[in-house]
Coordinates of C-alpha atoms (C1' of nucleotides) in Angstrom, one line a residue:
Chain Z
M1 CA 116.1 192.0 137.4
T2 CA 119.6 192.8 138.3
R3 CA 120.7 192.8 134.7
R4 CA 123.4 190.3 135.7
K5 CA 123.9 186.6 136.0
E6 CA 122.8 185.0 139.2
V7 CA 122.7 181.6 140.7
F8 CA 119.4 180.0 140.0
E9 CA 117.0 178.3 142.4
P10 CA 113.3 178.0 141.4
A11 CA 110.8 180.0 143.6
E12 CA 108.9 176.8 144.1
P13 CA 111.3 174.0 145.1
G14 CA 111.8 171.5 142.4
H15 CA 109.4 173.2 139.9
V16 CA 110.5 175.7 137.3
R17 CA 107.8 177.9 135.8
I18 CA 108.4 179.5 132.4
Y19 CA 106.5 181.8 130.1
A20 CA 107.9 182.4 126.6
C21 CA 106.4 185.0 124.4
G22 CA 105.0 183.2 121.4
V23 CA 104.0 184.4 118.0
T24 CA 101.3 186.5 116.4
P25 CA 100.1 184.0 113.8
Y26 CA 99.4 186.0 110.7
A27 CA 102.0 184.7 108.3
E28 CA 104.4 181.8 107.8
A29 CA 106.8 181.0 110.6
H30 CA 110.4 182.0 110.0
I31 CA 113.6 181.1 111.7
G32 CA 113.4 184.2 113.8
H33 CA 110.5 182.5 115.5
A34 CA 112.4 179.2 115.7
R35 CA 115.2 180.6 117.8
P36 CA 113.3 181.3 121.0
A37 CA 111.1 178.2 120.6
L38 CA 114.1 176.1 120.2
L39 CA 115.9 177.8 123.1
W40 CA 113.1 177.2 125.5
S41 CA 112.6 173.6 124.5
V42 CA 116.3 173.0 125.1
I43 CA 116.2 174.9 128.4
R44 CA 113.3 172.8 129.5
K45 CA 115.0 169.6 128.6
Y46 CA 118.2 170.7 130.4
L47 CA 116.2 171.5 133.5
Q48 CA 114.4 168.2 133.3
W49 CA 117.7 166.4 132.9
R50 CA 118.8 168.2 136.1
G51 CA 115.7 166.8 137.8
F52 CA 113.4 169.7 137.9
R53 CA 109.7 169.6 137.0
V54 CA 109.1 172.2 134.3
T55 CA 106.0 174.0 133.2
L56 CA 106.4 175.8 129.9
V57 CA 103.7 178.2 128.7
Q58 CA 103.8 179.8 125.3
N59 CA 101.1 182.1 124.1
F60 CA 99.5 182.8 120.7
T61 CA 98.4 186.4 120.3
D62 CA 95.5 185.6 118.0
V63 CA 93.7 188.9 118.4
D64 CA 95.7 191.6 116.9
D65 CA 95.8 194.5 114.4
K66 CA 97.9 192.7 111.8
I67 CA 95.7 189.6 111.9
I68 CA 92.6 191.7 111.4
Q69 CA 94.2 193.5 108.6
R70 CA 95.4 190.4 106.9
A71 CA 92.1 188.7 107.3
R72 CA 90.3 191.7 105.8
E73 CA 92.6 191.6 102.8
R74 CA 91.7 188.0 102.2
G75 CA 88.1 188.2 103.1
E76 CA 88.7 185.6 105.8
D77 CA 87.6 185.4 109.5
P78 CA 90.5 186.8 111.7
L79 CA 90.3 184.0 114.2
A80 CA 90.2 181.3 111.5
L81 CA 93.3 182.9 109.9
A82 CA 95.1 183.0 113.2
A83 CA 94.2 179.4 113.9
R84 CA 95.5 178.3 110.5
Y85 CA 98.9 180.0 111.0
A86 CA 99.1 178.8 114.5
E87 CA 98.8 175.3 113.2
Q88 CA 101.4 175.9 110.6
Y89 CA 103.7 177.2 113.3
L90 CA 103.2 174.2 115.5
D91 CA 103.8 171.9 112.6
A92 CA 107.0 173.6 111.6
M93 CA 108.2 173.5 115.2
R94 CA 107.4 169.8 115.4
R95 CA 109.4 169.1 112.3
L96 CA 112.3 171.1 113.8
G97 CA 112.1 168.7 116.7
V98 CA 110.8 171.3 119.1
E99 CA 108.6 169.5 121.7
E100 CA 105.3 171.1 122.5
A101 CA 105.0 173.4 125.4
D102 CA 102.7 172.4 128.2
H103 CA 100.1 175.1 127.3
Y104 CA 99.5 177.3 124.3
P105 CA 97.0 179.8 125.6
R106 CA 95.3 182.1 123.1
V107 CA 94.0 185.5 123.7
S108 CA 90.6 184.7 122.2
Q109 CA 90.2 182.0 124.9
H110 CA 91.1 184.2 127.8
I111 CA 89.0 187.3 127.4
R112 CA 87.4 186.8 130.8
E113 CA 90.7 186.8 132.6
I114 CA 91.9 189.8 130.7
V115 CA 88.7 191.8 131.4
E116 CA 88.9 190.9 135.0
M117 CA 92.5 192.1 135.3
I118 CA 91.7 195.4 133.6
R119 CA 88.7 195.9 135.9
V120 CA 91.0 195.5 139.0
L121 CA 93.5 197.9 137.5
E122 CA 90.8 200.5 137.0
Q123 CA 89.5 199.9 140.5
K124 CA 92.9 200.3 142.0
G125 CA 93.4 203.6 140.1
F126 CA 96.1 202.4 137.7
A127 CA 93.8 202.6 134.7
Y128 CA 91.2 204.9 133.3
A129 CA 88.5 204.5 130.7
V130 CA 87.8 207.0 127.9
D131 CA 85.0 206.4 125.3
G132 CA 85.2 202.6 125.6
D133 CA 89.1 202.5 125.5
V134 CA 91.0 201.8 128.7
F135 CA 94.5 203.1 129.3
F136 CA 97.2 202.3 131.8
D137 CA 98.5 205.4 133.6
V138 CA 102.3 205.0 133.7
T139 CA 102.8 207.8 136.2
R140 CA 101.0 205.7 138.8
F141 CA 103.7 203.0 138.6
P142 CA 106.9 204.5 139.9
D143 CA 109.1 201.6 138.8
Y144 CA 108.1 202.1 135.1
G145 CA 111.2 201.6 133.0
K146 CA 113.2 199.4 135.3
L147 CA 113.5 196.6 132.9
S148 CA 114.7 198.6 129.9
G149 CA 116.7 201.0 131.9
Q150 CA 114.8 204.0 130.8
R151 CA 113.4 206.8 132.8
L152 CA 109.9 208.0 132.4
E153 CA 110.8 211.7 131.9
E154 CA 113.2 210.7 129.1
L155 CA 110.6 208.6 127.5
M156 CA 108.1 211.4 127.7
A157 CA 110.6 213.8 126.3
G158 CA 111.6 211.5 123.5
T159 CA 108.1 210.9 122.3
R160 CA 108.3 211.7 118.6
F161 CA 105.1 210.2 117.4
E162 CA 101.6 211.5 117.6
T163 CA 99.8 210.4 120.7
D164 CA 96.2 209.9 121.3
E165 CA 95.2 213.1 123.0
R166 CA 92.8 211.4 125.2
K167 CA 95.7 209.8 127.1
R168 CA 96.8 211.5 130.3
N169 CA 100.5 210.9 129.4
P170 CA 102.1 210.1 126.1
M171 CA 103.5 206.8 127.4
D172 CA 100.2 205.5 128.6
F173 CA 99.2 202.4 126.7
A174 CA 96.0 200.7 125.8
L175 CA 94.6 197.8 127.9
W176 CA 91.4 197.6 126.1
K177 CA 90.4 199.0 122.7
A178 CA 86.8 199.9 121.8
A179 CA 85.4 197.9 118.9
K180 CA 85.5 199.2 115.4
P181 CA 83.1 198.0 112.8
G182 CA 84.0 194.7 111.3
E183 CA 86.5 193.7 114.0
P184 CA 86.2 190.8 116.4
S185 CA 85.0 192.1 119.7
W186 CA 83.8 190.9 123.1
D187 CA 81.5 192.5 125.7
S188 CA 83.1 194.3 128.6
P189 CA 82.2 196.8 131.3
W190 CA 83.5 199.5 128.9
G191 CA 81.4 198.3 126.0
P192 CA 82.3 195.9 123.2
G193 CA 86.0 195.8 122.3
R194 CA 89.2 193.8 122.4
P195 CA 92.4 193.5 124.5
G196 CA 95.3 195.9 123.9
W197 CA 98.6 194.4 123.0
H198 CA 100.4 193.8 126.3
I199 CA 97.7 192.7 128.6
E200 CA 97.3 189.2 127.3
C201 CA 100.7 188.0 128.3
S202 CA 100.2 189.3 131.9
A203 CA 96.7 187.8 132.2
M204 CA 97.7 184.4 130.7
S205 CA 101.0 184.0 132.5
L206 CA 99.4 184.8 135.8
A207 CA 96.6 182.5 135.1
Y208 CA 98.8 179.5 134.2
L209 CA 101.9 180.1 136.3
G210 CA 100.9 182.4 139.2
N211 CA 102.7 185.5 140.4
G212 CA 106.5 185.5 140.7
F213 CA 107.3 182.7 138.3
D214 CA 110.8 182.0 137.3
F215 CA 111.6 182.8 133.7
H216 CA 109.9 185.0 131.1
G217 CA 111.4 184.9 127.7
G218 CA 111.1 186.7 124.4
G219 CA 113.1 188.4 121.7
M220 CA 115.3 191.5 122.5
D221 CA 112.9 193.5 120.5
L222 CA 110.2 192.9 123.1
V223 CA 112.1 194.5 126.0
F224 CA 110.4 197.8 125.4
P225 CA 107.6 198.4 125.4
H226 CA 106.0 195.0 125.6
H227 CA 107.8 193.5 128.7
E228 CA 108.1 196.9 130.4
N229 CA 104.3 197.3 130.1
E230 CA 103.7 193.7 131.3
I231 CA 105.7 194.4 134.4
A232 CA 103.8 197.6 135.1
Q233 CA 100.4 196.2 134.7
S234 CA 101.1 192.9 136.4
E235 CA 102.8 194.3 139.4
A236 CA 100.2 197.0 139.7
Y237 CA 97.6 194.3 139.6
T238 CA 99.1 191.9 142.1
G239 CA 100.7 194.5 144.3
Q240 CA 103.3 191.9 145.0
P241 CA 106.4 192.3 142.9
P242 CA 108.2 190.7 141.3
F243 CA 105.9 189.5 138.6
V244 CA 108.8 187.6 137.0
R245 CA 112.1 186.6 138.6
F246 CA 114.4 186.3 135.5
W247 CA 113.9 187.8 132.1
V248 CA 115.6 186.0 129.3
H249 CA 115.9 187.9 126.1
N250 CA 117.2 186.2 123.0
G251 CA 119.2 188.0 120.3
L252 CA 117.6 188.5 117.0
V253 CA 118.2 186.5 113.8
K254 CA 119.5 188.8 111.2
M255 CA 119.8 188.7 107.4
G256 CA 123.1 190.2 106.7
A257 CA 123.2 193.2 108.9
E258 CA 119.5 193.7 109.1
K259 CA 117.0 192.2 111.4
M260 CA 114.9 189.5 109.9
S261 CA 111.3 190.5 110.2
K262 CA 108.0 190.1 108.5
S263 CA 107.6 193.8 108.1
L264 CA 111.0 194.1 106.3
G265 CA 110.0 191.1 104.1
N266 CA 113.5 189.5 104.4
V267 CA 112.4 186.3 106.1
V268 CA 113.5 182.7 105.6
G269 CA 110.6 180.3 106.3
I270 CA 111.2 177.3 108.4
D271 CA 109.3 175.0 106.0
E272 CA 111.5 176.1 103.2
L273 CA 114.6 175.5 105.2
L274 CA 113.6 172.1 106.4
E275 CA 113.1 171.0 102.8
R276 CA 116.7 171.5 102.1
H277 CA 118.4 170.7 105.4
P278 CA 118.1 168.2 108.2
A279 CA 116.5 169.6 111.4
A280 CA 119.5 168.6 113.4
L281 CA 121.7 170.9 111.3
I282 CA 119.4 173.9 111.7
R283 CA 119.3 173.3 115.4
F284 CA 123.1 173.1 115.5
L285 CA 123.4 176.4 113.6
L286 CA 121.0 178.1 116.0
L287 CA 122.4 176.6 119.2
N288 CA 126.1 177.2 118.2
T289 CA 125.6 180.9 119.0
H290 CA 124.8 181.9 122.6
Y291 CA 121.1 182.9 122.9
R292 CA 121.9 186.5 123.9
S293 CA 124.0 187.2 120.8
P294 CA 122.6 188.3 117.5
L295 CA 122.9 185.6 114.8
E296 CA 123.5 186.4 111.2
F297 CA 121.8 184.0 109.0
S298 CA 123.0 183.3 105.5
D299 CA 123.7 180.4 103.1
Q300 CA 127.4 180.8 103.9
A301 CA 126.7 180.5 107.6
L302 CA 124.7 177.4 107.0
A303 CA 127.3 175.9 104.8
E304 CA 130.0 176.5 107.4
A305 CA 127.8 175.1 110.1
R306 CA 127.3 172.1 108.0
R307 CA 131.0 171.3 107.8
G308 CA 131.4 171.3 111.5
W309 CA 128.2 169.5 112.2
Q310 CA 129.1 166.7 109.8
R311 CA 132.2 165.9 111.8
L312 CA 130.2 165.9 115.1
N313 CA 127.3 164.0 113.8
G314 CA 129.7 161.7 111.8
A315 CA 131.5 160.8 115.0
F316 CA 128.1 159.8 116.5
V317 CA 126.9 157.9 113.5
E318 CA 130.2 156.1 113.0
L319 CA 130.3 155.1 116.7
K320 CA 126.9 153.7 116.5
A321 CA 127.7 151.7 113.3
F322 CA 130.9 150.5 114.9
L323 CA 129.0 149.1 117.9
R324 CA 126.2 147.7 115.7
E325 CA 128.7 145.7 113.6
R326 CA 129.8 144.1 116.8
G327 CA 126.4 143.5 118.1
A328 CA 127.0 145.9 120.9
D329 CA 124.7 148.9 120.2
G330 CA 122.3 148.0 123.0
A331 CA 122.2 149.4 126.5
P332 CA 125.6 150.0 128.1
E333 CA 127.0 147.5 130.6
A334 CA 127.0 148.6 134.2
E335 CA 130.6 149.5 134.7
P336 CA 133.4 149.0 132.2
D337 CA 136.1 146.7 133.6
R338 CA 139.1 148.9 134.0
A339 CA 141.4 145.9 134.1
G340 CA 140.4 145.2 130.5
L341 CA 141.6 148.6 129.3
D342 CA 144.9 149.8 128.0
E343 CA 146.2 153.3 128.6
A344 CA 144.3 154.8 125.7
G345 CA 141.2 153.0 127.0
L346 CA 141.6 154.4 130.5
R347 CA 142.1 157.9 129.1
F348 CA 139.1 157.6 126.9
L349 CA 137.0 156.3 129.8
A350 CA 138.0 159.3 131.9
S351 CA 136.9 161.7 129.1
V352 CA 133.6 160.0 128.6
N353 CA 132.9 160.1 132.4
E354 CA 133.7 163.8 132.7
T355 CA 131.6 164.8 129.7
P356 CA 128.2 165.1 131.4
A357 CA 129.6 167.3 134.2
R358 CA 131.3 169.6 131.8
F359 CA 128.2 169.8 129.7
D360 CA 126.2 170.6 132.8
A361 CA 128.6 173.3 133.9
S362 CA 128.2 174.9 130.5
M363 CA 124.5 174.9 130.5
A364 CA 124.3 176.0 134.1
D365 CA 126.2 179.2 133.1
D366 CA 123.4 181.1 131.4
F367 CA 122.5 178.2 129.1
N368 CA 125.7 178.4 127.2
T369 CA 124.9 176.0 124.4
P370 CA 128.0 176.9 122.3
V371 CA 130.2 175.7 125.1
A372 CA 128.1 172.7 125.6
I373 CA 128.5 171.9 122.0
A374 CA 132.3 172.4 122.3
V375 CA 132.2 169.7 125.0
L376 CA 130.6 167.3 122.6
F377 CA 133.2 168.2 119.9
D378 CA 135.9 167.2 122.4
L379 CA 134.1 163.9 123.0
A380 CA 133.8 163.4 119.2
R381 CA 137.5 163.9 118.7
E382 CA 138.4 161.4 121.4
T383 CA 135.8 158.9 120.3
N384 CA 137.2 158.9 116.7
G385 CA 140.7 158.7 118.1
F386 CA 139.9 155.7 120.3
R387 CA 138.1 153.9 117.5
Q388 CA 141.1 154.5 115.3
H389 CA 143.4 153.2 118.0
L390 CA 141.4 150.0 118.3
L391 CA 141.4 149.4 114.6
R392 CA 145.1 149.9 114.1
R393 CA 146.0 147.7 117.0
A394 CA 146.4 144.1 115.9
R395 CA 144.4 142.7 118.8
G396 CA 140.6 142.5 118.5
V397 CA 138.3 144.8 120.5
Q398 CA 137.9 143.8 124.1
R399 CA 134.6 143.6 125.9
A400 CA 135.6 146.4 128.4
E401 CA 136.5 148.6 125.4
L402 CA 133.1 148.0 123.9
A403 CA 131.6 148.9 127.2
V404 CA 133.4 152.3 127.2
L405 CA 132.3 153.0 123.7
Q406 CA 128.7 152.1 124.7
R407 CA 128.9 154.6 127.5
A408 CA 130.1 157.2 125.1
L409 CA 127.3 156.5 122.7
A410 CA 124.8 156.8 125.6
V411 CA 126.3 160.3 126.4
F412 CA 126.0 161.3 122.7
E413 CA 122.4 160.1 122.6
R414 CA 121.3 161.8 125.8
L415 CA 123.0 165.1 125.4
G416 CA 123.5 165.6 121.7
G417 CA 120.5 163.7 120.7
W418 CA 117.7 164.0 123.2
L419 CA 118.7 167.2 124.9
L420 CA 120.1 169.4 122.2
G421 CA 118.7 167.5 119.2
I422 CA 121.8 168.2 117.0
L423 CA 122.7 164.6 116.5
D424 CA 120.6 162.4 114.3
E425 CA 121.5 159.1 112.8
R426 CA 118.7 159.3 110.3
A427 CA 119.5 162.8 109.4
A428 CA 121.2 161.5 107.4
A429 CA 119.7 158.3 106.3
G430 CA 117.1 160.2 104.3
A431 CA 113.5 159.3 104.4
G432 CA 110.8 158.1 102.1
E433 CA 110.6 155.4 99.5
S434 CA 113.2 156.8 97.1
A435 CA 115.7 157.0 99.9
Q436 CA 115.1 153.4 100.7
L437 CA 115.4 152.4 97.1
L438 CA 118.6 154.4 96.8
G439 CA 120.0 152.6 99.8
G440 CA 119.4 149.2 98.2
V441 CA 120.9 150.3 94.9
M442 CA 124.0 151.7 96.6
E443 CA 124.4 148.5 98.6
L444 CA 124.6 146.5 95.4
L445 CA 126.9 149.0 93.7
L446 CA 129.3 149.0 96.6
E447 CA 129.3 145.2 96.7
V448 CA 130.3 145.1 93.1
R449 CA 133.0 147.7 93.6
Q450 CA 134.3 145.8 96.6
E451 CA 134.7 142.7 94.4
A452 CA 136.7 144.8 92.0
R453 CA 138.9 146.1 94.8
A454 CA 139.5 142.6 96.0
R455 CA 140.8 141.8 92.5
K456 CA 142.9 145.0 92.6
D457 CA 140.9 146.2 89.6
W458 CA 141.4 149.8 90.6
A459 CA 140.2 151.2 87.3
T460 CA 136.7 149.8 87.9
A461 CA 136.7 150.7 91.5
D462 CA 137.7 154.3 90.8
R463 CA 135.3 154.6 87.9
I464 CA 132.4 153.7 90.2
R465 CA 133.5 156.1 92.8
D466 CA 134.2 159.0 90.4
R467 CA 130.9 158.6 88.5
L468 CA 129.0 158.5 91.8
R469 CA 130.8 161.7 92.9
E470 CA 129.6 163.4 89.7
L471 CA 126.1 162.4 90.7
G472 CA 126.5 163.9 94.1
I473 CA 127.3 160.8 96.1
I474 CA 130.6 160.5 98.0
V475 CA 132.1 157.1 98.6
E476 CA 134.6 156.6 101.4
D477 CA 136.7 153.5 102.0
T478 CA 137.4 152.4 105.5
P479 CA 139.2 149.5 107.0
T480 CA 135.8 147.8 107.6
G481 CA 134.3 148.4 104.2
S482 CA 132.9 151.3 102.2
R483 CA 130.2 153.8 103.0
W484 CA 128.5 156.5 101.1
K485 CA 126.8 159.8 101.7
L486 CA 125.2 162.5 99.7
A487 CA 127.4 165.5 99.0
E488 CA 126.6 168.9 100.6
D489 CA 125.3 170.3 97.4
A490 CA 122.9 167.4 96.7
T491 CA 119.3 168.4 96.9
A492 CA 117.8 165.3 98.7
P493 CA 118.0 165.0 102.5
G494 CA 121.6 164.1 103.4
A495 CA 122.5 160.5 103.7
A496 CA 125.3 158.6 105.5
N497 CA 124.8 155.0 105.0
R498 CA 127.0 152.0 105.4
G499 CA 127.5 149.8 102.4
S500 CA 127.9 146.1 103.0
G501 CA 131.6 145.9 102.1
T502 CA 133.8 143.2 103.4
D503 CA 134.1 143.3 107.1
A504 CA 137.3 143.0 109.0
Chain U
rG1 C1' 117.6 212.9 120.5
rG2 C1' 117.0 208.9 124.6
rC3 C1' 117.7 203.8 126.1
rG4 C1' 119.7 199.1 125.2
rC5 C1' 123.0 195.3 122.8
rA6 C1' 127.4 194.3 120.4
rG7 C1' 132.8 195.0 118.3
rU8 C1' 137.9 188.7 120.4
rA9 C1' 142.6 185.0 114.8
rG10 C1' 141.4 184.9 107.6
rC11 C1' 135.9 183.5 108.9
rC12 C1' 132.2 181.8 112.8
rA13 C1' 132.2 182.0 118.1
rA14 C1' 133.0 181.2 123.9
rG15 C1' 135.2 183.8 127.9
rG16 C1' 132.6 189.4 131.9
rG17 C1' 139.2 191.0 137.3
rG18 C1' 144.6 186.6 138.2
rC19 C1' 146.2 179.0 135.5
rU20 C1' 149.6 178.9 128.8
rA21 C1' 142.5 183.7 125.5
rA22 C1' 137.4 177.4 124.7
rG23 C1' 135.4 175.1 120.4
rG24 C1' 134.3 175.1 115.1
rC25 C1' 135.5 176.4 109.9
rG26 C1' 139.5 177.5 106.7
rG27 C1' 145.0 177.1 106.0
rG28 C1' 150.0 174.5 106.8
rA29 C1' 152.9 170.0 108.1
rG30 C1' 152.5 164.8 109.3
rU31 C1' 150.1 159.6 110.4
rC32 C1' 146.9 155.9 108.2
rU33 C1' 145.7 154.1 103.2
rG34 C1' 146.0 150.8 96.3
rC35 C1' 144.6 155.9 95.3
rA36 C1' 141.1 159.4 97.1
rA37 C1' 138.3 160.8 101.1
rA38 C1' 137.2 160.5 106.2
rA39 C1' 139.6 160.3 110.8
rC40 C1' 143.7 161.3 114.1
rU41 C1' 148.4 164.2 115.6
rC42 C1' 151.0 169.0 115.6
rC43 C1' 151.1 174.2 114.1
rU44 C1' 148.0 178.6 112.8
rA45 C1' 145.7 185.7 118.5
rU46 C1' 152.3 188.3 123.4
rU47 C1' 146.6 189.9 122.3
rC48 C1' 140.7 191.1 122.6
rG49 C1' 137.5 198.6 118.1
rG50 C1' 140.4 203.4 119.9
rC51 C1' 142.2 206.6 124.0
rG52 C1' 142.5 207.5 129.1
rG53 C1' 141.5 205.7 134.3
rU54 C1' 140.7 202.2 138.7
rU55 C1' 143.8 198.0 140.5
rC56 C1' 149.5 194.4 142.7
rG57 C1' 146.9 192.6 138.2
rA58 C1' 141.8 194.4 132.9
rG59 C1' 139.1 191.3 126.6
rU60 C1' 137.0 191.2 131.6
rC61 C1' 135.4 197.2 135.9
rC62 C1' 134.8 202.9 135.0
rG63 C1' 134.8 207.3 131.6
rC64 C1' 135.0 209.3 126.7
rC65 C1' 135.3 208.4 121.5
rC66 C1' 134.6 205.4 116.9
rU67 C1' 131.7 201.6 114.3
rG68 C1' 127.4 198.2 113.7
rC69 C1' 122.7 196.7 115.3
rG70 C1' 118.0 196.9 118.1
rC71 C1' 114.1 199.6 120.6
rC72 C1' 111.4 204.2 121.5
rU73 C1' 105.3 202.8 116.1
rC74 C1' 103.5 196.2 114.8
rC75 C1' 107.6 192.5 115.5
rA76 C1' 110.7 186.4 118.4

RNA sequence: GGCGCAGUAGCCAAGGGGCUAAGGCGGGAGUCUGCAAAACUCCUAUUCGGCGGUUCGAGUCCGCCCUGCGCCUCCA
C-alpha cells in the first residue's frame, strides 16, 4: 500500500495467502490471461521453495454482462457457457505447465456470501438500495482512491459518462443488480437479482483467505475501478483495514503498441500458440520481462526469444545427455571431492554452488524473473565451458567432475525446470507416434552417415546433412557423435535428439 | 481533462542515490573442427527521452516539458 518495494514477511507466520484475479470465461483464453496465471504459479513455487506454505485462490467471474450477452447470442445457458470456457482456460493453463491453484471459486457458487456481505454493508450505512439495486456510497469511505492515487473530488469532476440518476454520487457502484427478464438471478433481501462486478472478489477472497491476506494480484487495468472498489467495500465491511497487504499488478500484454484485449479483437489464443511452440518457450518469453513491465508480443519477439531460449535449454539438454552417456544422470553424490578437481573444476563448482543464492536474491527482489533467468544463463555458459574443457583435455572425466556436473544438473532441473518451467528436455523431443517414428528413422540415417564419415566419404556425409537441412532438420557433429534437431521454421514441435553416432 | 505506468546499446531487457550500467539477441575478431553448425573466449552504452533543481555524488530523488501506453465504461 505504500506504492514501494518492502521487505516481505507473511501476516501468518510460514503461510502466504494469495488471491489472484482470474478471468471472466466468455471466450477463448489468450496470452494476456496466461501472464498473471503463470506469474502466480511461479511465485507460488518460489515461495514453496523458500519453505512457505502457500494458499493460492483464483476466481472465475461466471456471472457477468458479457457472458449473458454471449449466451443470448448463441441461445445457450449463461452458466453452461461460462463453465465451458472455464474448462478451456484450465486446460490451456495445464498445457502451459501452470499448476492448478488451490481453489477456483465461482460467483455462482458463492451468492450466499455475497448477499450476506451486501446486507452488512447496507446495515452499516455504506450501501443503499433503490428499486432492487444496491449501490455502495463512496462518500462514506474516506480512503476511497488510495490505491490508484486518485481523489474523489477529481473523480467526480472527471465523470464524463452518463450516470444512473438514482445514485447518490456519480462514483457509487453497484453491489447488486436487480434481475432483468431472461437473466440468471438469485433471491435476495432486495428481490431477485445478481451480484455487481466487484463484490465477488471481496466476498470470495475473504471467505477463502480471511481479512488482511498477503497478496492480491491482477492486471494493471484492474487497478481502477475494480481493486479500488474491492478495497472500499471490503474495508467498510470488516472495519479492520488493511483488506490486502500487498497489491501486485502485472503489466499488460500488447500487440504492437496496443493492448491485447478481447474487445479490441487482437488476441492471440493460448491453444493456437501451443500448437506451434513448446510451452517452455512461451514461458521463457513471458518470464523474461519483469511482471510490472508491459510486454509487446509479436512473432519477431517470439523468434528472438527462441534463439536465446535454445542456448539455455540446449545447455541443459546437452548436460543431461553428457551425464546419461556416462551412466551418471541419476541423483547427485553427496559432496564432490574437491581433491579430484582441477582449477577449472573448482571454479565451476563455486559457480554451481552460488547459483541458488543468486537466483533466490533475484526472486526475492520483487520476483525479478528476468534477473533469475540471467543467473541461469550464467550457469549455462559455465556448464558448456566446463564440458568443453573436459572433452578437450586428454584425460577422461573424473568421478568428482561428474559429481559437480550432476549438481549443476540438479540446479537446472530445480530452478529452470520445476520452478520457472522454462527448461524442458522433451520440449524438444517432440511427442506422439510420428515423432517417435522420426526418431527411429533419424537414428538409422545418422548411423549410415557416421559410417560414411568414418570412411572420409565427405560427399555422402554432406549430402545427407544438406538434404536434411532442406527438409527442416539440422544435423550437428560433436566430438561424441552427431545429433539432430528441427529447425526453427519447422512446423512440428521442436526436437533435439541425440543420434547414436560413434562414442568417444 | 484527471489519475497511473513507461522511455536505458542496432533490437529485447534488468538496475530505482556511490564498486568498471546485469543478461539475452544481433554484429565483429578468435579457439575447436574434414567442412558446416553448435559451444567457448574477447570486443560491441564515458552514458540512461529533454531541460532545470536537490546532493560531496543522480538512469536512480524533485519540478517542468516531450513521446508512447493504460485507466476513468466491460477487460488479466
